[in-house]
CSV table of C-alpha atoms in Angstrom, one decimal:
chain,number,residue,atom,x,y,z
Z,16,MET,CA,-107.6,30.0,-62.7
Z,17,ASP,CA,-106.8,29.9,-58.9
Z,18,VAL,CA,-105.2,26.7,-59.7
Z,19,VAL,CA,-102.9,27.8,-62.0
Z,20,ALA,CA,-102.2,31.1,-59.6
Z,21,GLU,CA,-101.5,28.5,-56.7
Z,22,ALA,CA,-98.9,26.7,-58.7
Z,23,ILE,CA,-97.1,29.7,-59.9
Z,24,GLU,CA,-97.1,30.8,-56.2
Z,25,LYS,CA,-95.7,27.5,-55.0
Z,26,ALA,CA,-93.2,27.5,-57.4
Z,27,ALA,CA,-91.8,30.8,-56.7
Z,28,LYS,CA,-91.7,29.9,-53.0
Z,29,ASN,CA,-89.7,26.9,-53.9
Z,30,SER,CA,-87.6,28.8,-56.2
Z,31,ASP,CA,-86.7,31.0,-53.2
Z,32,LYS,CA,-85.4,28.1,-51.3
Z,33,PHE,CA,-83.1,26.9,-54.1
Z,34,LYS,CA,-79.7,29.1,-55.1
Z,35,SER,CA,-78.4,30.1,-58.4
Z,36,THR,CA,-76.1,28.2,-60.5
Z,37,GLN,CA,-74.4,31.4,-61.6
Z,38,VAL,CA,-71.7,32.7,-58.6
Z,39,GLU,CA,-69.6,35.3,-58.9
Z,40,LYS,CA,-66.2,35.7,-57.4
Z,41,LEU,CA,-63.7,38.6,-57.5
Z,42,ILE,CA,-60.8,36.4,-58.2
Z,43,GLU,CA,-61.5,33.3,-60.5
Z,44,LEU,CA,-60.8,29.7,-58.8
Z,45,GLU,CA,-57.9,27.6,-59.7
Z,46,TYR,CA,-58.9,24.0,-61.0
Z,47,ASP,CA,-57.6,20.8,-61.3
Z,48,LEU,CA,-60.5,18.8,-62.6
Z,49,GLY,CA,-58.4,15.5,-62.6
Z,50,THR,CA,-58.5,15.3,-58.6
Z,51,LEU,CA,-61.5,17.3,-58.5
Z,52,LEU,CA,-60.0,20.4,-56.5
Z,53,ALA,CA,-60.7,23.8,-56.7
Z,54,SER,CA,-58.9,26.5,-54.9
Z,55,ASP,CA,-60.2,29.6,-53.6
Z,56,THR,CA,-57.6,32.5,-53.3
Z,57,ASN,CA,-60.2,35.0,-52.3
Z,58,GLU,CA,-59.9,37.2,-48.8
Z,59,LEU,CA,-62.4,35.8,-46.1
Z,60,SER,CA,-64.7,38.1,-44.7
Z,61,LYS,CA,-63.7,38.8,-41.1
Z,62,LYS,CA,-66.8,40.6,-40.0
Z,63,GLU,CA,-69.1,37.5,-41.1
Z,64,LEU,CA,-66.5,35.1,-39.5
Z,65,ARG,CA,-67.3,36.8,-35.9
Z,66,SER,CA,-70.8,37.4,-36.4
Z,67,ASP,CA,-71.8,33.9,-38.2
Z,68,LYS,CA,-69.2,31.5,-38.6
Z,69,GLU,CA,-71.1,28.6,-39.6
Z,70,ASN,CA,-73.4,29.8,-42.0
Z,71,TYR,CA,-70.6,31.5,-43.7
Z,72,LEU,CA,-68.4,28.5,-44.3
Z,73,LYS,CA,-71.3,26.6,-45.5
Z,74,SER,CA,-72.0,29.3,-48.1
Z,75,LEU,CA,-68.9,29.8,-49.0
Z,76,ALA,CA,-68.3,25.8,-49.4
Z,77,ARG,CA,-71.5,25.6,-51.3
Z,78,ASP,CA,-70.4,28.4,-54.0
Z,79,ASN,CA,-67.0,26.9,-54.3
Z,80,THR,CA,-68.9,23.3,-55.2
Z,81,GLN,CA,-71.0,25.2,-57.5
Z,82,LEU,CA,-68.2,26.5,-59.3
Z,83,LEU,CA,-66.6,23.3,-59.6
Z,84,PHE,CA,-69.4,21.2,-60.9
Z,85,ASN,CA,-70.0,24.0,-63.8
Z,86,LYS,CA,-66.4,23.3,-64.8
Z,87,ILE,CA,-67.0,19.4,-64.5
Z,88,TRP,CA,-70.1,20.0,-66.9
Z,89,GLU,CA,-68.5,21.9,-69.4
Z,90,LEU,CA,-66.4,18.8,-70.3
Z,91,PRO,CA,-67.5,16.3,-73.1
Z,92,THR,CA,-70.1,13.8,-71.8
Z,93,GLU,CA,-71.2,10.6,-72.8
Z,94,THR,CA,-74.4,8.4,-71.8
Z,95,VAL,CA,-73.5,4.8,-70.6
Z,96,GLU,CA,-76.3,2.5,-69.3
Z,97,ASP,CA,-78.4,5.5,-68.9
Z,98,ALA,CA,-76.2,7.3,-67.1
Z,99,VAL,CA,-74.3,10.6,-68.3
Z,100,VAL,CA,-70.6,9.9,-67.6
Z,101,VAL,CA,-67.8,12.8,-67.7
Z,102,GLN,CA,-64.4,11.9,-69.0
Z,103,LEU,CA,-61.8,13.6,-66.3
Z,104,PRO,CA,-58.7,15.0,-67.5
Z,105,THR,CA,-55.3,14.0,-66.2
Z,106,PRO,CA,-54.5,15.6,-62.6
Z,107,LYS,CA,-52.2,18.3,-62.6
Z,108,TYR,CA,-51.7,18.7,-58.4
Z,109,ILE,CA,-49.2,16.5,-56.8
Z,110,LEU,CA,-50.8,15.2,-53.6
Z,111,PRO,CA,-48.5,14.7,-50.8
Z,112,ARG,CA,-47.9,11.4,-49.2
Z,113,GLU,CA,-49.2,10.1,-46.0
Z,114,LYS,CA,-46.3,7.6,-45.2
Z,115,PRO,CA,-42.9,7.7,-46.5
Z,116,ILE,CA,-41.8,5.9,-49.5
Z,117,PRO,CA,-41.2,2.2,-49.2
Z,118,LYS,CA,-38.3,0.6,-49.1
Z,119,PRO,CA,-37.1,-1.5,-52.2
Z,120,LYS,CA,-37.6,-5.5,-51.2
Z,121,PRO,CA,-34.4,-7.4,-50.6
Z,122,LEU,CA,-33.5,-9.8,-53.2
Z,123,THR,CA,-33.9,-13.7,-52.6
Z,124,LYS,CA,-31.3,-16.3,-52.7
Z,125,TRP,CA,-32.2,-17.2,-56.3
Z,126,GLN,CA,-32.5,-13.4,-57.4
Z,127,LYS,CA,-29.0,-12.7,-55.8
Z,128,PHE,CA,-27.6,-15.6,-57.6
Z,129,ALA,CA,-29.1,-14.8,-61.2
Z,130,THR,CA,-27.9,-11.1,-60.7
Z,131,GLU,CA,-24.2,-12.9,-60.1
Z,132,LYS,CA,-24.1,-15.2,-62.8
Z,133,GLY,CA,-26.2,-13.0,-65.4
Z,134,LEU,CA,-29.2,-15.4,-65.6
Z,135,LYS,CA,-32.1,-13.9,-66.9
Z,136,LYS,CA,-35.6,-15.1,-66.9
Z,137,THR,CA,-37.1,-16.4,-70.3
Z,138,LYS,CA,-41.0,-16.6,-70.8
Z,139,LYS,CA,-42.1,-20.5,-70.9
Z,140,ALA,CA,-44.7,-21.6,-73.3
Z,141,LYS,CA,-47.6,-22.6,-71.6
Z,142,LEU,CA,-48.3,-25.6,-73.7
Z,143,THR,CA,-46.6,-28.5,-74.4
Z,144,TRP,CA,-46.7,-31.3,-76.5
Z,145,ASP,CA,-47.6,-34.9,-75.0
Z,146,ASP,CA,-46.6,-37.8,-77.0
Z,147,VAL,CA,-48.8,-40.6,-75.1
Z,148,LEU,CA,-51.9,-38.5,-75.3
Z,149,LYS,CA,-51.2,-36.7,-78.8
Z,150,LYS,CA,-52.3,-33.5,-77.8
Z,151,TRP,CA,-51.3,-30.2,-76.3
Z,152,VAL,CA,-51.0,-30.2,-72.8
Z,153,PRO,CA,-50.7,-27.4,-70.2
Z,154,LEU,CA,-47.8,-27.0,-67.9
Z,155,TYR,CA,-49.9,-26.0,-64.6
Z,156,GLY,CA,-53.7,-25.6,-63.9
Z,157,TYR,CA,-56.7,-28.2,-63.6
Z,158,LYS,CA,-56.4,-29.3,-67.4
Z,159,LYS,CA,-52.8,-30.5,-66.2
Z,160,ALA,CA,-53.7,-32.5,-63.7
Z,161,THR,CA,-56.6,-34.3,-65.8
Z,162,ALA,CA,-54.2,-34.9,-68.3
Z,163,GLN,CA,-52.1,-36.5,-65.9
Z,164,ARG,CA,-54.6,-38.8,-64.8
Z,165,ASP,CA,-55.5,-39.6,-68.4
Z,166,LYS,CA,-52.0,-40.5,-69.0
Z,167,ASP,CA,-51.2,-42.3,-65.8
Z,168,TRP,CA,-54.7,-44.4,-65.8
Z,169,VAL,CA,-52.3,-47.6,-64.8
Z,170,LEU,CA,-49.4,-48.0,-62.6
Z,171,GLU,CA,-46.6,-50.5,-62.7
Z,172,VAL,CA,-46.5,-52.4,-59.6
Z,173,PRO,CA,-42.9,-53.6,-58.5
Z,174,GLN,CA,-41.9,-57.1,-58.2
Z,175,ASN,CA,-41.3,-57.1,-54.6
Z,176,ALA,CA,-44.0,-54.7,-53.7
Z,177,ASP,CA,-47.4,-55.6,-52.0
Z,178,PRO,CA,-49.8,-55.8,-54.5
Z,179,PHE,CA,-52.6,-54.9,-52.2
Z,180,VAL,CA,-51.2,-51.2,-51.6
Z,181,ASP,CA,-53.1,-48.3,-53.4
Z,182,ARG,CA,-50.2,-46.7,-55.4
Z,183,PHE,CA,-52.6,-44.0,-56.5
Z,184,ALA,CA,-52.8,-42.9,-53.0
Z,185,ASP,CA,-49.0,-43.2,-52.5
Z,186,LYS,CA,-48.3,-41.0,-55.6
Z,187,SER,CA,-50.3,-38.3,-54.3
Z,188,THR,CA,-49.1,-38.1,-50.9
Z,189,LEU,CA,-45.7,-38.0,-52.3
Z,190,LYS,CA,-47.0,-34.9,-54.2
Z,191,LYS,CA,-48.2,-33.3,-51.2
Z,192,GLU,CA,-44.9,-33.8,-49.3
Z,193,LYS,CA,-43.1,-32.4,-52.2
Z,194,VAL,CA,-45.5,-29.1,-52.1
Z,195,ALA,CA,-45.3,-29.1,-48.5
Z,196,LYS,CA,-41.5,-28.9,-48.8
Z,197,ASN,CA,-41.6,-26.1,-51.4
Z,198,GLU,CA,-43.8,-24.0,-49.2
Z,199,PHE,CA,-41.7,-24.4,-46.2
Z,200,GLN,CA,-38.3,-23.4,-48.4
Z,201,ARG,CA,-40.6,-20.3,-49.9
Z,202,LEU,CA,-41.3,-19.3,-45.9
Z,203,ARG,CA,-37.7,-19.7,-45.1
Z,204,ASN,CA,-36.7,-17.2,-48.1
Z,205,ILE,CA,-39.2,-14.6,-46.8
Z,206,ALA,CA,-37.7,-14.9,-43.5
Z,207,VAL,CA,-34.3,-14.8,-44.9
Z,208,ALA,CA,-35.3,-11.7,-46.7
Z,209,LYS,CA,-36.9,-9.9,-43.7
Z,210,LYS,CA,-33.9,-10.9,-41.4
Z,211,ILE,CA,-36.1,-13.2,-39.1
Z,212,LYS,CA,-34.0,-15.7,-36.8
Z,213,ILE,CA,-35.1,-19.2,-37.2
Z,214,PRO,CA,-33.7,-22.3,-36.2
Z,215,ARG,CA,-32.0,-24.5,-38.8
Z,216,VAL,CA,-33.7,-27.5,-37.4
Z,217,GLY,CA,-37.0,-28.0,-36.0
Z,218,VAL,CA,-40.4,-26.1,-35.8
Z,219,LEU,CA,-40.6,-22.4,-34.0
Z,220,PRO,CA,-42.8,-22.8,-30.5
Z,221,ALA,CA,-46.2,-21.9,-30.7
Z,222,ALA,CA,-47.4,-19.0,-29.0
Z,223,LYS,CA,-50.1,-21.0,-27.5
Z,224,PRO,CA,-49.4,-24.7,-27.3
Z,225,GLY,CA,-52.0,-27.2,-27.8
Z,226,THR,CA,-53.2,-29.9,-24.9
Z,227,ASP,CA,-51.3,-32.7,-26.7
Z,228,GLN,CA,-47.9,-30.2,-26.7
Z,229,LEU,CA,-48.8,-30.0,-22.8
Z,230,LYS,CA,-49.0,-33.2,-22.3
Z,231,THR,CA,-45.8,-34.1,-24.0
Z,232,ALA,CA,-44.0,-31.5,-22.3
Z,233,ALA,CA,-45.2,-32.8,-19.0
Z,234,SER,CA,-44.2,-36.0,-19.3
Z,235,VAL,CA,-40.6,-35.1,-20.9
Z,236,ALA,CA,-40.1,-33.1,-17.7
Z,237,ARG,CA,-41.2,-36.1,-15.6
Z,238,VAL,CA,-38.8,-38.5,-17.1
Z,239,SER,CA,-35.7,-35.8,-16.9
Z,240,THR,CA,-34.5,-36.6,-13.8
Z,241,ALA,CA,-31.4,-39.4,-13.1
Z,242,SER,CA,-33.5,-41.9,-12.7
Z,243,ILE,CA,-35.4,-41.3,-15.8
Z,244,GLY,CA,-38.5,-40.6,-13.6
Z,245,LYS,CA,-38.4,-44.0,-11.9
Z,246,PHE,CA,-38.8,-42.2,-8.5
Z,247,GLN,CA,-40.5,-39.6,-9.5
Z,248,PRO,CA,-44.0,-39.0,-8.0
Z,249,ARG,CA,-47.2,-38.3,-9.9
Z,250,LEU,CA,-49.0,-35.3,-9.5
Z,251,PRO,CA,-52.6,-35.5,-8.7
Z,252,ARG,CA,-54.9,-36.3,-11.4
Z,253,GLU,CA,-52.0,-36.7,-13.9
Z,254,LYS,CA,-53.0,-38.4,-17.2
Z,255,THR,CA,-50.3,-40.4,-18.7
Z,256,SER,CA,-49.8,-39.6,-22.4
Z,257,VAL,CA,-49.3,-43.2,-24.1
Z,258,SER,CA,-48.1,-41.5,-27.5
Z,259,ALA,CA,-45.3,-39.5,-25.5
Z,260,GLU,CA,-44.3,-42.2,-23.1
Z,261,LYS,CA,-43.5,-44.7,-26.3
Z,262,ALA,CA,-41.1,-42.1,-27.5
Z,263,LEU,CA,-39.1,-41.4,-24.4
Z,264,PRO,CA,-36.5,-43.7,-22.8
Z,265,GLY,CA,-36.5,-46.0,-20.1
Z,266,VAL,CA,-40.1,-46.2,-20.2
Z,267,LYS,CA,-41.4,-50.0,-20.4
Z,268,LYS,CA,-43.3,-51.3,-23.5
Z,269,ARG,CA,-46.8,-51.7,-23.3
Z,270,LYS,CA,-47.9,-55.1,-24.1
Z,271,LEU,CA,-49.9,-55.5,-27.1
Z,272,PRO,CA,-53.5,-56.0,-26.6
Z,273,HIS,CA,-55.4,-59.5,-27.5
Z,274,LEU,CA,-56.2,-59.5,-31.2
Z,275,ARG,CA,-59.2,-61.3,-32.7
Z,276,PRO,CA,-58.4,-64.4,-34.6
Z,277,ALA,CA,-59.0,-62.4,-38.0
Z,278,ASP,CA,-56.9,-59.7,-36.6
Z,279,GLU,CA,-53.9,-62.0,-35.5
Z,280,LYS,CA,-54.1,-64.0,-38.5
Z,281,LYS,CA,-54.0,-60.9,-40.9
Z,282,SER,CA,-51.0,-59.4,-39.1
Z,283,ASN,CA,-49.0,-62.8,-39.2
Z,284,ILE,CA,-49.7,-63.0,-42.8
Z,285,ASN,CA,-48.7,-59.3,-43.3
Z,286,ILE,CA,-45.2,-60.1,-41.7
Z,287,LEU,CA,-45.0,-63.3,-43.4
Z,288,ASP,CA,-45.3,-61.2,-46.9
Z,289,SER,CA,-42.3,-58.9,-45.3
Z,290,ILE,CA,-40.2,-61.6,-45.0
Z,291,LEU,CA,-40.6,-63.3,-48.4
Z,292,ASN,CA,-40.6,-60.4,-50.5
Z,293,LYS,CA,-37.2,-59.4,-49.3
Z,294,ARG,CA,-34.5,-60.0,-51.8
Z,295,PRO,CA,-31.6,-62.0,-49.8
Z,296,LYS,CA,-28.5,-59.5,-50.1
Z,297,LEU,CA,-25.0,-61.2,-51.5
Z,298,ASP,CA,-21.8,-60.3,-50.1
Z,299,VAL,CA,-19.4,-61.1,-52.9
Z,300,GLU,CA,-16.4,-61.0,-50.6
Z,301,LYS,CA,-17.7,-62.9,-48.1
Z,302,ALA,CA,-18.6,-65.7,-50.6
Z,303,VAL,CA,-15.1,-65.8,-52.3
Z,304,ASN,CA,-13.3,-66.1,-49.1
Z,305,LYS,CA,-15.4,-68.8,-47.9
Z,306,HIS,CA,-15.1,-70.7,-51.3
Z,307,ILE,CA,-11.4,-70.3,-51.0
Z,308,PHE,CA,-11.1,-71.5,-47.6
Z,309,ARG,CA,-13.1,-74.7,-48.5
Z,310,GLU,CA,-10.7,-75.4,-51.3
Z,311,GLN,CA,-7.8,-75.0,-49.0
Z,312,GLN,CA,-9.4,-77.4,-46.7
Z,313,GLU,CA,-9.9,-80.0,-49.3
Z,314,GLU,CA,-6.2,-79.6,-50.2
Z,315,SER,CA,-4.6,-80.1,-46.9
Z,316,ALA,CA,-7.0,-83.2,-46.6
Z,317,GLU,CA,-5.6,-84.8,-49.6
Z,318,ARG,CA,-2.1,-83.9,-49.0
Z,319,LYS,CA,-2.5,-85.7,-45.4
Z,320,LYS,CA,-3.8,-88.8,-47.1
Z,321,THR,CA,-0.9,-88.8,-49.8
Z,322,GLN,CA,1.7,-88.7,-46.9
Z,323,GLY,CA,0.2,-91.2,-44.6
Z,324,LYS,CA,0.3,-94.0,-47.4
Z,325,GLY,CA,4.4,-93.9,-47.2
Z,326,LYS,CA,7.3,-95.6,-45.3
Z,327,LYS,CA,6.5,-95.9,-41.5
Z,328,ARG,CA,9.1,-94.3,-39.3
Z,329,SER,CA,11.4,-97.1,-37.3
Z,330,THR,CA,10.7,-97.0,-33.7
Z,331,PHE,CA,13.9,-96.9,-31.6
Z,332,GLY,CA,15.2,-100.5,-30.3
Z,333,ASN,CA,12.1,-102.2,-31.7
Z,334,LYS,CA,10.1,-101.6,-28.6
Z,335,LYS,CA,6.3,-101.8,-28.6
Z,336,GLY,CA,4.1,-99.7,-26.1
Z,337,LYS,CA,4.4,-96.4,-24.3
Z,338,GLY,CA,8.1,-96.0,-24.7
Z,339,ALA,CA,8.6,-97.0,-28.3
Z,340,GLY,CA,10.5,-94.9,-30.3
Z,341,LYS,CA,12.1,-92.6,-27.4
Z,342,ARG,CA,15.6,-92.6,-26.5
Z,343,PRO,CA,16.9,-94.1,-23.4
Z,344,GLY,CA,16.8,-91.8,-20.4
Z,345,ALA,CA,14.7,-89.4,-21.9
Z,346,LYS,CA,12.3,-87.7,-19.7
Z,347,PRO,CA,8.7,-88.7,-19.3
Z,348,SER,CA,6.3,-86.3,-21.1
Z,349,GLY,CA,4.1,-84.3,-18.5
Z,350,GLY,CA,5.9,-85.2,-15.6
Z,351,LYS,CA,4.5,-88.7,-15.3
Z,352,GLY,CA,6.1,-91.8,-14.5
Z,353,LYS,CA,9.9,-92.8,-13.7
Z,354,ARG,CA,13.0,-93.4,-15.5
Z,355,THR,CA,13.4,-96.7,-16.5
Z,356,GLN,CA,17.0,-96.3,-18.0
Z,357,THR,CA,19.6,-94.0,-17.1
Z,358,GLY,CA,22.7,-93.6,-19.6
Z,359,GLY,CA,25.5,-91.0,-19.3
Z,360,ARG,CA,27.3,-89.4,-16.1
Z,361,LYS,CA,25.2,-87.9,-13.3
Z,362,ARG,CA,25.3,-84.3,-12.6
Z,363,ARG,CA,26.0,-83.1,-8.7
């Protein structure tokens, strides 16, 4: 009996600590259970606020919270995974915005063009029929890539191409370049939409340039003189950037390092292959003109031969030697020699 009495006494003491769930208010609270809001319009006690402000506000907040939870548990409940869940109604109270309403996004180039031309976006099918693989292939995703690999399991090598070049690697590189180009165009459209000034050609300068960029800038500044940096003194501990100096004008070309016999043989074979694989470019107009010129030369040579077979010209006075065939008293050719015969009257 003593144990029961102690338990009852202990329960009575504990009950004094906890307040009742029933709270009475002069004016009933306004509830918005969708947003878990309870508005208390009752007048505050100025006397209790002045005497014990903290405890008064705590008790007031506790009572209002108890009333809100009493209203919540009046709603229909259900058990989900050993937990009691209440479905809240739609909220009625309109919460004020912290920030202003965002402005509508400006249209991109394509959206402007589509609105002007009246183009509408049509929903494309996600699968397409492949005649080679004889199955439905998705337009994008990892299954598309695997289907493309199954389809292009072998690639044709062109006639004049190097057979030892990896065509699959070239194809993947070309695809990466296309993806990078599309990404660059997408970023440019975003910059245009946000009215950000960007250069038409080139890349924007980096906020923190790297070591290679600083070396390149130093080498460019060194050769940006009238003598292209020939008489420009070097700074102490200045290191030359080989890659930057190669691209600059007026810099002497570096000699190739001495290669091993195997490397030299390989480079010579590559040069020979590049020469042999080149197709000769045929200039049709030049070839036709050359053929016409050759025919004209042959015709002129034949004409000279036929003219040489006719009668020979008779010489004047049947003379032989240097002066044969010339009229008497003629001036010697080239101002050489003397007149042997004179004819007619002398002029004074």
